[in-house]
Short mmCIF file of C-alpha atoms and ligand atoms in Angstrom, two decimals:
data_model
loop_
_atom_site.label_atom_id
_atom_site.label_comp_id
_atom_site.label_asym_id
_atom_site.label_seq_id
_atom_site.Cartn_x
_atom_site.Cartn_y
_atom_site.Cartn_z
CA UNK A 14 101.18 105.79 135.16
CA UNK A 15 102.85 102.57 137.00
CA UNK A 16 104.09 99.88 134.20
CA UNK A 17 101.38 98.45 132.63
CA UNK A 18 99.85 95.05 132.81
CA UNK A 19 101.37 93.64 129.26
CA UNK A 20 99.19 90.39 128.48
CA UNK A 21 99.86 90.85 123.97
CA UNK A 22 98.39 87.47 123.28
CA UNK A 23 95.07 87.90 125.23
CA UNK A 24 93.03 89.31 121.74
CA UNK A 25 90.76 91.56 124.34
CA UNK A 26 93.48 93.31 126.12
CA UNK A 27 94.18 95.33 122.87
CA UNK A 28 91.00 96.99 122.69
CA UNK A 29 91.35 99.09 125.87
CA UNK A 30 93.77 101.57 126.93
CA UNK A 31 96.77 99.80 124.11
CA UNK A 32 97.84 103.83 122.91
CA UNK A 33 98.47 104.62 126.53
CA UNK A 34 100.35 101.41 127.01
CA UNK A 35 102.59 102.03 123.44
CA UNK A 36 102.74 105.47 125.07
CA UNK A 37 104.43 104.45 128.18
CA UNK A 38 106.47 101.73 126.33
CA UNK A 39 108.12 103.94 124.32
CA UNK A 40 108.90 106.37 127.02
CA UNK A 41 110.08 103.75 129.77
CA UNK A 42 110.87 100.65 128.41
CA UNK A 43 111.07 100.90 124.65
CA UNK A 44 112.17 96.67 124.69
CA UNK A 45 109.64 94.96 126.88
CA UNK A 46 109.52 91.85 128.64
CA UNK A 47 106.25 90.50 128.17
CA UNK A 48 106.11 87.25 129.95
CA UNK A 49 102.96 86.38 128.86
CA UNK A 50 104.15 85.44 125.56
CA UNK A 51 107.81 84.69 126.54
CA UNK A 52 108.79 87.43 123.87
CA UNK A 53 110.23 91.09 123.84
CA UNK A 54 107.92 94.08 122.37
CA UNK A 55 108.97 97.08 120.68
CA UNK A 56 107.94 100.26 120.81
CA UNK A 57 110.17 102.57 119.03
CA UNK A 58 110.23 103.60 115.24
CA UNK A 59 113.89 103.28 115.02
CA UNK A 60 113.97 99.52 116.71
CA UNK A 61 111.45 98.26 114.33
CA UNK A 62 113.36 99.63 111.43
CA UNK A 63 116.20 98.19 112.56
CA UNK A 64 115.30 94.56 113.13
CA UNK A 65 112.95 95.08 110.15
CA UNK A 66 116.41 95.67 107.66
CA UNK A 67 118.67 93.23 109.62
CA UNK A 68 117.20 89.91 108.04
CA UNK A 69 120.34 87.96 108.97
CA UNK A 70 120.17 88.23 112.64
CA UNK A 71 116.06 88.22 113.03
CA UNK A 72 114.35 85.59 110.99
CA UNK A 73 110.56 84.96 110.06
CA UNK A 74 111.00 81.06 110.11
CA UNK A 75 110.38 80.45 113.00
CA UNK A 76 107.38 82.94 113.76
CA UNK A 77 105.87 86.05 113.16
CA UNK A 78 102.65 85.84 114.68
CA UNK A 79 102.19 86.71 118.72
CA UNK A 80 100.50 83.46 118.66
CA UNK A 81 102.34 81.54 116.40
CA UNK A 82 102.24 77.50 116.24
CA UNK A 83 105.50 78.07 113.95
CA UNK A 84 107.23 79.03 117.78
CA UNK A 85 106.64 74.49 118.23
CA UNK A 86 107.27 74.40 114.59
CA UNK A 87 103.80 72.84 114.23
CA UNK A 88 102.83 73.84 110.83
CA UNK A 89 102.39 71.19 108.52
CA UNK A 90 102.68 72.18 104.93
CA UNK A 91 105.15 74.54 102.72
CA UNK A 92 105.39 78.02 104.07
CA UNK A 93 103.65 80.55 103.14
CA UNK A 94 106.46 84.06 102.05
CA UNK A 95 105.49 85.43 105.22
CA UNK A 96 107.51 82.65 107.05
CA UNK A 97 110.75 82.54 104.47
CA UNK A 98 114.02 83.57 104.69
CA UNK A 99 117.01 83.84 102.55
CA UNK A 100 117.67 82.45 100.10
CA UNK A 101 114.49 80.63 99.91
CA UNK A 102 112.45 83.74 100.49
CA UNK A 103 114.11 86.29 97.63
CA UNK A 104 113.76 83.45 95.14
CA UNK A 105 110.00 82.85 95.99
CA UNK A 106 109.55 86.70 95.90
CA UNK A 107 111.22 87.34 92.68
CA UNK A 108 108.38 84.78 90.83
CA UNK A 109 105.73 86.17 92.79
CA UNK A 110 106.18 89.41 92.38
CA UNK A 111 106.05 89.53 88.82
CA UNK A 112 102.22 89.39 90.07
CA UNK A 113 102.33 93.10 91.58
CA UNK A 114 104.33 95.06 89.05
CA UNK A 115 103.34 99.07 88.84
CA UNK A 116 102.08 98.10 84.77
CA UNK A 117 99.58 95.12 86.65
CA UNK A 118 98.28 97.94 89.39
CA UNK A 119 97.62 101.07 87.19
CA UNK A 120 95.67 98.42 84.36
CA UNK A 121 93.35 97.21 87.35
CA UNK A 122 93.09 100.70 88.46
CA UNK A 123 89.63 101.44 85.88
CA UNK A 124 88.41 98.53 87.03
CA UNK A 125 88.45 98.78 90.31
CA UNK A 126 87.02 102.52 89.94
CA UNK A 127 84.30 100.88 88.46
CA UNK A 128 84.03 98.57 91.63
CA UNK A 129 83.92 101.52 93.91
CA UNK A 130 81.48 103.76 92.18
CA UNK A 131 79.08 100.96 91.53
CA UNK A 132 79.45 99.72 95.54
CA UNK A 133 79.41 103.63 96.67
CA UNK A 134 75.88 104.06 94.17
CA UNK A 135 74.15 100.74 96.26
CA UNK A 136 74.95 103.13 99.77
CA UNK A 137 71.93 105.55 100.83
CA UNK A 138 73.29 109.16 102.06
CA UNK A 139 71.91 110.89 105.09
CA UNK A 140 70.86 107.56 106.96
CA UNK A 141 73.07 105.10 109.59
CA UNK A 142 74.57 102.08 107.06
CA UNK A 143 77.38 99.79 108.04
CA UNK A 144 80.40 101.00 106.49
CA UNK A 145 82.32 97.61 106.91
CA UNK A 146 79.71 95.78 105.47
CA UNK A 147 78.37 97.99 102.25
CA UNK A 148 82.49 99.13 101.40
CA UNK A 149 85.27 98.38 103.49
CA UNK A 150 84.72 94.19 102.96
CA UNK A 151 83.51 93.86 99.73
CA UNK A 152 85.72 96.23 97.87
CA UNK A 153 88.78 94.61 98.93
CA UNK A 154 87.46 91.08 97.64
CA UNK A 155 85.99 91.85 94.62
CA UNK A 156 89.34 93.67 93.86
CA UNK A 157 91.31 91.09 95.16
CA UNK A 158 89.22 88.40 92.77
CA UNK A 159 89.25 90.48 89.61
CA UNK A 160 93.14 90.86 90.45
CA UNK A 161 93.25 86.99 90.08
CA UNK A 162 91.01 86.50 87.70
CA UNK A 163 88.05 84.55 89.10
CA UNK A 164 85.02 85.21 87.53
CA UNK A 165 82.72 87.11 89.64
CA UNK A 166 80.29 83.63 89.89
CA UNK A 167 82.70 82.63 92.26
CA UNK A 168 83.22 85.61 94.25
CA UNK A 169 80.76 84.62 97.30
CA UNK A 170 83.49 82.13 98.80
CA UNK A 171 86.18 84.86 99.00
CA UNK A 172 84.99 85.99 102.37
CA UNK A 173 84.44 83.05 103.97
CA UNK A 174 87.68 81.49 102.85
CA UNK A 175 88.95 84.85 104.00
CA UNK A 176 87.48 85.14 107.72
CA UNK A 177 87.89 81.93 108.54
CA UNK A 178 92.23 82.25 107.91
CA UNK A 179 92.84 85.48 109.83
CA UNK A 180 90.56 83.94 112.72
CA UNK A 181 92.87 81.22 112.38
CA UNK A 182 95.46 83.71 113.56
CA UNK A 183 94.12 83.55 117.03
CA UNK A 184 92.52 80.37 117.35
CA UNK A 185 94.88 78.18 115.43
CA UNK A 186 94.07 76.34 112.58
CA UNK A 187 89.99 75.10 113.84
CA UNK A 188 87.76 73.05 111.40
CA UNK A 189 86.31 75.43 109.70
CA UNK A 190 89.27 76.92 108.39
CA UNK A 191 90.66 73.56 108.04
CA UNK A 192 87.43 73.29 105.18
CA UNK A 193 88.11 76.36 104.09
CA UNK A 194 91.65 76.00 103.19
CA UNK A 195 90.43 72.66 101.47
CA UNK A 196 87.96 73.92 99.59
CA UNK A 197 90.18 77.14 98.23
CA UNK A 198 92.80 74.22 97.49
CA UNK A 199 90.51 72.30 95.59
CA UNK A 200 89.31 75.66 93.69
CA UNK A 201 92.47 76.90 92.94
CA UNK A 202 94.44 73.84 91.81
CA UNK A 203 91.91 73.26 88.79
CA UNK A 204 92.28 76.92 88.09
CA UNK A 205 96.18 76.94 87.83
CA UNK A 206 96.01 73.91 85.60
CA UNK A 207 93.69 75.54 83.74
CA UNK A 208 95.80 78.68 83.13
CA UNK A 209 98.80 76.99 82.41
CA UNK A 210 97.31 75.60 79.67
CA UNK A 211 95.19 78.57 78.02
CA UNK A 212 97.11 81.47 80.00
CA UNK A 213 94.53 84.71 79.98
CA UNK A 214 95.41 88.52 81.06
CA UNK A 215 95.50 87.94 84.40
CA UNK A 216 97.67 87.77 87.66
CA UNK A 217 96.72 83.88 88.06
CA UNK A 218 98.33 83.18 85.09
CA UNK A 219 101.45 85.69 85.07
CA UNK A 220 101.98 83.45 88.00
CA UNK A 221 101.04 79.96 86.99
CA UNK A 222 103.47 80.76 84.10
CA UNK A 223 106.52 82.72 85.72
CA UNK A 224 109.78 81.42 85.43
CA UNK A 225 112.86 82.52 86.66
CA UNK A 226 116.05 80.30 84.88
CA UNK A 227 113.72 77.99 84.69
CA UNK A 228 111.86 77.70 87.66
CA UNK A 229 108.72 77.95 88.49
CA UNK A 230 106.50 77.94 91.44
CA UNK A 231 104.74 74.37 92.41
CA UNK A 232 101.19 74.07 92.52
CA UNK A 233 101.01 73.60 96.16
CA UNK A 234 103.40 76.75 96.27
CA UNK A 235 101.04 78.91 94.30
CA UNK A 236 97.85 77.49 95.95
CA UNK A 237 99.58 78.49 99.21
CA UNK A 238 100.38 82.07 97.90
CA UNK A 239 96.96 82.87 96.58
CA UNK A 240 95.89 82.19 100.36
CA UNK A 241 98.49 84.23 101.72
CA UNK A 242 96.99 86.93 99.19
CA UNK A 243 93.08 86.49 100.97
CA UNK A 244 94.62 86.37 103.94
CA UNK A 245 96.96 89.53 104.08
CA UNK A 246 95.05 91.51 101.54
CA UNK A 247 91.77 91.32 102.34
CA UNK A 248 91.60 92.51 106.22
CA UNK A 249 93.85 95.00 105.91
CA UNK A 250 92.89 96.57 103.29
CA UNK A 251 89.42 96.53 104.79
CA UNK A 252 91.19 98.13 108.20
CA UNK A 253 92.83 100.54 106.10
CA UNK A 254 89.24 101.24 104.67
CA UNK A 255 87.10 101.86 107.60
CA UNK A 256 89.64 103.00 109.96
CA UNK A 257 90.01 105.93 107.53
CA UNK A 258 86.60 106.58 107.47
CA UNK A 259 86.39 106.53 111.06
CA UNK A 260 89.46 109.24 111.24
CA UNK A 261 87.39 111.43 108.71
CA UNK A 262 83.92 111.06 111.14
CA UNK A 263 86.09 111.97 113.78
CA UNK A 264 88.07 114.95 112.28
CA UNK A 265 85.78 116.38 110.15
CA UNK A 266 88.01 119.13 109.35
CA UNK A 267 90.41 117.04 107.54
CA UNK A 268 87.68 115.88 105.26
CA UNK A 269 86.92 119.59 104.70
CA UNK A 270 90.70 119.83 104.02
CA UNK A 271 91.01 117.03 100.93
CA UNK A 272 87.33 118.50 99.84
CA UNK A 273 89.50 121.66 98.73
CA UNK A 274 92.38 120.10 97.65
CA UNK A 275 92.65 116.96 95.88
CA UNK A 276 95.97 116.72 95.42
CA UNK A 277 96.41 116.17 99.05
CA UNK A 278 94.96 112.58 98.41
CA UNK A 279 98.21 110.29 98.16
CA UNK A 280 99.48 112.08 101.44
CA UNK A 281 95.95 111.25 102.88
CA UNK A 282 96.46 107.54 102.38
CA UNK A 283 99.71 107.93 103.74
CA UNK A 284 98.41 109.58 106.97
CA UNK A 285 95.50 106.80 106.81
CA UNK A 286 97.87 104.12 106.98
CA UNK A 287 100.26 105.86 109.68
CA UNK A 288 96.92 106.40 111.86
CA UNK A 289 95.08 102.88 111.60
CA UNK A 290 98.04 100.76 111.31
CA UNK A 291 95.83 97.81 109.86
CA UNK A 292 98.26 95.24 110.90
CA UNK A 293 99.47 95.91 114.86
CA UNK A 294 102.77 93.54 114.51
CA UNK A 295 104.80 90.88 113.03
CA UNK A 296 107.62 88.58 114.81
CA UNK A 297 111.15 88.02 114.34
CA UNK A 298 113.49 85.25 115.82
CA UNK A 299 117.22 86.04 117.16
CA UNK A 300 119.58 83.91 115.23
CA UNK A 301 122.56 84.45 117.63
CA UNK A 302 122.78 86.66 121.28
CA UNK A 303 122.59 90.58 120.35
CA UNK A 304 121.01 93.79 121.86
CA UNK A 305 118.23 95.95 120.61
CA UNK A 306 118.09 99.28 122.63
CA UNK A 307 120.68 98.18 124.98
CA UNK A 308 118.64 95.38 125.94
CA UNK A 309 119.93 91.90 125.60
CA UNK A 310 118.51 89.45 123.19
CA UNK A 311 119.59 85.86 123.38
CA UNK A 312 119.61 83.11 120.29
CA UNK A 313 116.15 82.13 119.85
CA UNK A 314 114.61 84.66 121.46
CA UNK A 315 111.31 86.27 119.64
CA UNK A 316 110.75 89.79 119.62
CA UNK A 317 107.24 91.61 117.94
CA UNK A 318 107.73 94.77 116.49
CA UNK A 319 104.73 96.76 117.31
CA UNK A 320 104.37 98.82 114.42
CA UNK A 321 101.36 100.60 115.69
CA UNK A 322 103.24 102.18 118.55
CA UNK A 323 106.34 102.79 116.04
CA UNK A 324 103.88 104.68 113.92
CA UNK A 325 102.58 106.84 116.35
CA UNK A 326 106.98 107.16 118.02
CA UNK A 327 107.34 111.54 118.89
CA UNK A 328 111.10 110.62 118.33
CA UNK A 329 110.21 109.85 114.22
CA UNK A 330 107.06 111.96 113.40
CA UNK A 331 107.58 114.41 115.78
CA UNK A 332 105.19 116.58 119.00
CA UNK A 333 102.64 116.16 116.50
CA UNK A 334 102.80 111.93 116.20
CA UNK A 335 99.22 111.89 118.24
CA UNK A 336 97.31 113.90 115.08
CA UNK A 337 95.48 112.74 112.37
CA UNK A 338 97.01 115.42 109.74
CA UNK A 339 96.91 114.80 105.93
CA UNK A 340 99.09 117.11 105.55
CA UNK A 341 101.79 115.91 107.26
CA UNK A 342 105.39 115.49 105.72
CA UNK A 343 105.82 112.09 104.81
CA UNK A 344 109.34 111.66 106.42
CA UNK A 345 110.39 109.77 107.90
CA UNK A 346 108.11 106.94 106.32
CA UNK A 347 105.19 105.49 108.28
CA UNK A 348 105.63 101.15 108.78
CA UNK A 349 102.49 100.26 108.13
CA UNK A 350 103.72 97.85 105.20
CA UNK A 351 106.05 97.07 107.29
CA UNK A 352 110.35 97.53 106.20
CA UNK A 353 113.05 95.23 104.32
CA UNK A 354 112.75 91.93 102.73
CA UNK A 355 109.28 91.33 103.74
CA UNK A 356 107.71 94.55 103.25
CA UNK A 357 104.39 94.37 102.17
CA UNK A 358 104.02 92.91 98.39
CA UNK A 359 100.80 94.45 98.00
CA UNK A 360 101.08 98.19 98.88
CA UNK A 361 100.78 99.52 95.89
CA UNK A 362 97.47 97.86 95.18
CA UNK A 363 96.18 98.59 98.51
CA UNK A 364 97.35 102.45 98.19
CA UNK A 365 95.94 102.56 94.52
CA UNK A 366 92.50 101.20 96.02
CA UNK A 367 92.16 103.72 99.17
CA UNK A 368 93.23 106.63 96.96
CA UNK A 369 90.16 105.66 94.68
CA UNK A 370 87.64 105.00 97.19
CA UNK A 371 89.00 108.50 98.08
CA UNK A 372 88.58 110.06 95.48
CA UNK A 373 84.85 108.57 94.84
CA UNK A 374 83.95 109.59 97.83
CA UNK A 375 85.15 113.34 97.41
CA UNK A 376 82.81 113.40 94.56
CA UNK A 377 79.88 112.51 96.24
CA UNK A 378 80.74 113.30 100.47
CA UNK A 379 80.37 116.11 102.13
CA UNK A 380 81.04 114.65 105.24
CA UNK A 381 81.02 111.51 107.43
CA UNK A 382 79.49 111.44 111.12
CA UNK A 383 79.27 108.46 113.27
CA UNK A 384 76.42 106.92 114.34
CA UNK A 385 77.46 104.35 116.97
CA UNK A 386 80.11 103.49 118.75
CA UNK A 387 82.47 101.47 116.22
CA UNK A 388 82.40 97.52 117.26
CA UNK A 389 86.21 96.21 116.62
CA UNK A 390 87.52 93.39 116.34
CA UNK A 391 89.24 91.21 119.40
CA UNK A 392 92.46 89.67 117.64
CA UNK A 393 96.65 90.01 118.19
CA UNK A 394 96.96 91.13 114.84
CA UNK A 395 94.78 93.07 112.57
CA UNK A 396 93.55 96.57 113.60
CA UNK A 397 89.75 96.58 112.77
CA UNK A 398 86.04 96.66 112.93
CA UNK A 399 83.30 94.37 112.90
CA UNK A 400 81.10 97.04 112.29
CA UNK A 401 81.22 101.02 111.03
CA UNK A 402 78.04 102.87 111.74
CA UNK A 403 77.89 105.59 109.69
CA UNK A 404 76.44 108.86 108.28
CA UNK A 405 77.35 109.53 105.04
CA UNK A 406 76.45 113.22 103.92
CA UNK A 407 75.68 114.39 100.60
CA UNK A 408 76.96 117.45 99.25
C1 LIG B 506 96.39 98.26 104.02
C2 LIG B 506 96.66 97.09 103.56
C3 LIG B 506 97.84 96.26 103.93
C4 LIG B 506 98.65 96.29 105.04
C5 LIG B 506 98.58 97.24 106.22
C6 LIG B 506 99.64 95.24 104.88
C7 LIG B 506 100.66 94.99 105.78
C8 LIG B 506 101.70 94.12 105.56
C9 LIG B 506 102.88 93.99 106.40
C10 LIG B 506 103.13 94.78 107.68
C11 LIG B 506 103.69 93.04 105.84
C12 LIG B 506 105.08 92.62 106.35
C13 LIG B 506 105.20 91.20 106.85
C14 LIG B 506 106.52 90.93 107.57
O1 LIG B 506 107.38 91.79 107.64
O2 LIG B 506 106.67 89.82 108.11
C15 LIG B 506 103.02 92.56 104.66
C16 LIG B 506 103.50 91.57 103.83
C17 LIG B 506 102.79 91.07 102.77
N1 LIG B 506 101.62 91.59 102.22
FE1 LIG B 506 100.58 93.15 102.89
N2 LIG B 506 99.39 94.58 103.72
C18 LIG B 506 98.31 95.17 103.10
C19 LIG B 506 97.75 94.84 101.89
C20 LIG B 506 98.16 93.81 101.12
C21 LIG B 506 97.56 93.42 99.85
C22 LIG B 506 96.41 94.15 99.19
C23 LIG B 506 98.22 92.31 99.43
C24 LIG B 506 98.01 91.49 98.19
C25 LIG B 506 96.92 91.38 97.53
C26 LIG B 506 99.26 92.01 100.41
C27 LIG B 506 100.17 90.98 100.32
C28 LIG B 506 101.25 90.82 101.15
C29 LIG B 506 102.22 89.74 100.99
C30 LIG B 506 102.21 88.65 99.94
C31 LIG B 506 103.17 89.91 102.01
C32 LIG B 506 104.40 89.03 102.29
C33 LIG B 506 105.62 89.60 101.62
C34 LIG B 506 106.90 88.83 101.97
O3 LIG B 506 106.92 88.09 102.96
O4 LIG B 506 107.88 89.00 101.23
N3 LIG B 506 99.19 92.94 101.41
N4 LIG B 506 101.82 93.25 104.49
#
């Protein structure tokens, strides 16, 4: 294979042929030029590690998107986490995080069972359904919503809030996410008042009410987070969802596999993450001239880790990195939550929720076939379907 044609922010070209492209990366030119984008790629597990834990040298100020109007610095507003750096970023973290705490995930975890097995009872075995659209969308929402606290009344917006920001990813900010973003504003606001006055047992208020000596977020700052929370928990988990299901359609023998042995479930969502890689990549800007892999990287200059290619590196996970195996020793860590500073706030919700729509489907399953040709999604950044056709068999 000659070098491939690299065009990362065209949303189409990384529907065809991308694992042969991350294949050749890695093995030829593990830092890319991509001139499209005026950025460097990489393709290697230890590269994205490495810029991943060096948060003095690469930033997220000034990007982390492949199409990112932070690059002009065109992004009116406070930034959301995703864009922070130190300090500002570990003292934002350290209030919002009080929101995520292993106490807050294992008390939503009979809830959210509840979720499942009720949304799994509305699906009809032995017939074609849309996976996407009867699991892999709504369970992320509702358990985003109950993690919140919104009462389910005012569940229906949650998606369209949702959609409309991670198109916004691609398209820049249009109108209707412009409306969206207004009307979640709006919504929100009143609720944080709300809770700050009569604080309930929720996330909303252990973070309308955190302080840390004596600070606490803004409303505009919180209102901003619980967007960044629809926006980078409710796609990916729903990725993480259906690309799973899709891996256990297409290797039926791994399903077999967990059928006999449940305790191979948290490696499973381990594997599941490794193999989908919900989100493809995140950004980083140079803060002074240094190398990566030998190759040069000036001030300024942007470089995209492409955790989908690191996750699938033979140099980390070995001759067997092209395999969907459950089994398969967790070491050296997959980087699907990505590594460092930023690593992903919500992965132990998001590992707590596959494991039970896991182990709810174990319990009723037999197996999985597909019954279309998956339809995916065309964007830069998140790895997954429009639609799922599936088969679900009963045991
Ligand atoms: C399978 C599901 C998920 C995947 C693959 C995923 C992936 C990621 C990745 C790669 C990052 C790193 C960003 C960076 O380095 O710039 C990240 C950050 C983040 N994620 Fe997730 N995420 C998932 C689910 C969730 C959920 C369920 C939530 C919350 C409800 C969430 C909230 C966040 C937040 C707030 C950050 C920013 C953290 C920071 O900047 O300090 N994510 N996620």
């Amino acid at each position: 294979m000659s070098r491939p044609r690299l065009a990362f922010t065209d949303p189409d070209y990384w529907l065809d042929g991308i694992e042969e492209t991350y294949g050749w990366l890695r093995a030829n030119e593990p830092v890319a030029w991509a001139e499209d984008g005026q950025f460097h790629v990489l393709a290697k597990h230890a590269d994205v590690l490495r810029v991943s834990r060096e948060n003095t040298i690469f930033r997220s100020g000034r990007g982390v998107l492949v199409r990112d109007e932070m690059r002009r610095g065109t992004m009116p507003g406070a930034p959301s986490i995703i864009y922070m750096d130190p300090p500002q970023h570990a003292r934002h973290r350290r209030i919002v995080s009080r929101g995520f705490t292993p106490r807050m995930v294992a008390e939503l975890e009979p809830r959210v069972r509840q979720t499942v097995r009720a949304t799994l009872a509305a699906i009809p075995a032995n017939e074609e359904v849309d996976f996407v659209d009867l699991l892999a969308a709504p369970v992320p929402i509702a358990v985003i919503a109950q993690m919140l606290g919104v009462p389910e009344s005012d569940w229906e917006p949650f998606r369209r809030w949702s959609d409309a920001l991670i198109e916004g990813a691609d398209t820049g900010a249009s109108e209707t996410s412009m409306a969206s973003v207004a009307e979640l504003w709006a919504y929100f606001s009143t609720q944080i008042t709300a809770r700050r006055e009569h604080p309930l047992e929720d996330v909303l208020s252990a973070l309308a009410c955190a302080e840390i000596d004596g600070e606490h977020l803004t409303n505009d700052e919180l209102v901003i987070f619980i967007l960044t929370l629809l926006v980078a928990g409710n796609e990916t988990t729903r990725s993480l969802l259906s690309g799973s299901a899709r891996a256990f359609a297409e290797h039926p023998l791994q399903w077999s596999r967990l059928r006999e042995d449940h305790t191979l479930v948290p490696g499973a969502v381990e594997e599941c993450l490794r193999w989908t890689t919900p989100i493809k990549n995140f950004a980083r800007t140079a803060t002074r001239n240094t190398e990566i892999h030998g190759v040069p990287i000036p001030e300024g200059g942007y470089v995209v880790m492409l955790y989908a290619s690191a996750n699938r590196d033979e140099e980390a996970f070995g001759a067997t990195a092209n395999c969907f195996d459950i089994g398969r020793l967790t070491e050296p860590g997959h980087l699907a939550f990505g590594f460092g500073e930023h690593v992903c706030l919500g992965g132990s919700l998001a590992r707590m929720e596959t494991r039970v729509v896991f182990e709810e489907m174990l319990a009723r399953f037999a197996s999985m076939e597909l019954a279309a040709e998956p339809e995916r999604i065309a964007s830069t950044l998140v790895n997954g379907m429009v639609r799922l056709p599936l088969i679900l068999r009963e045991s």
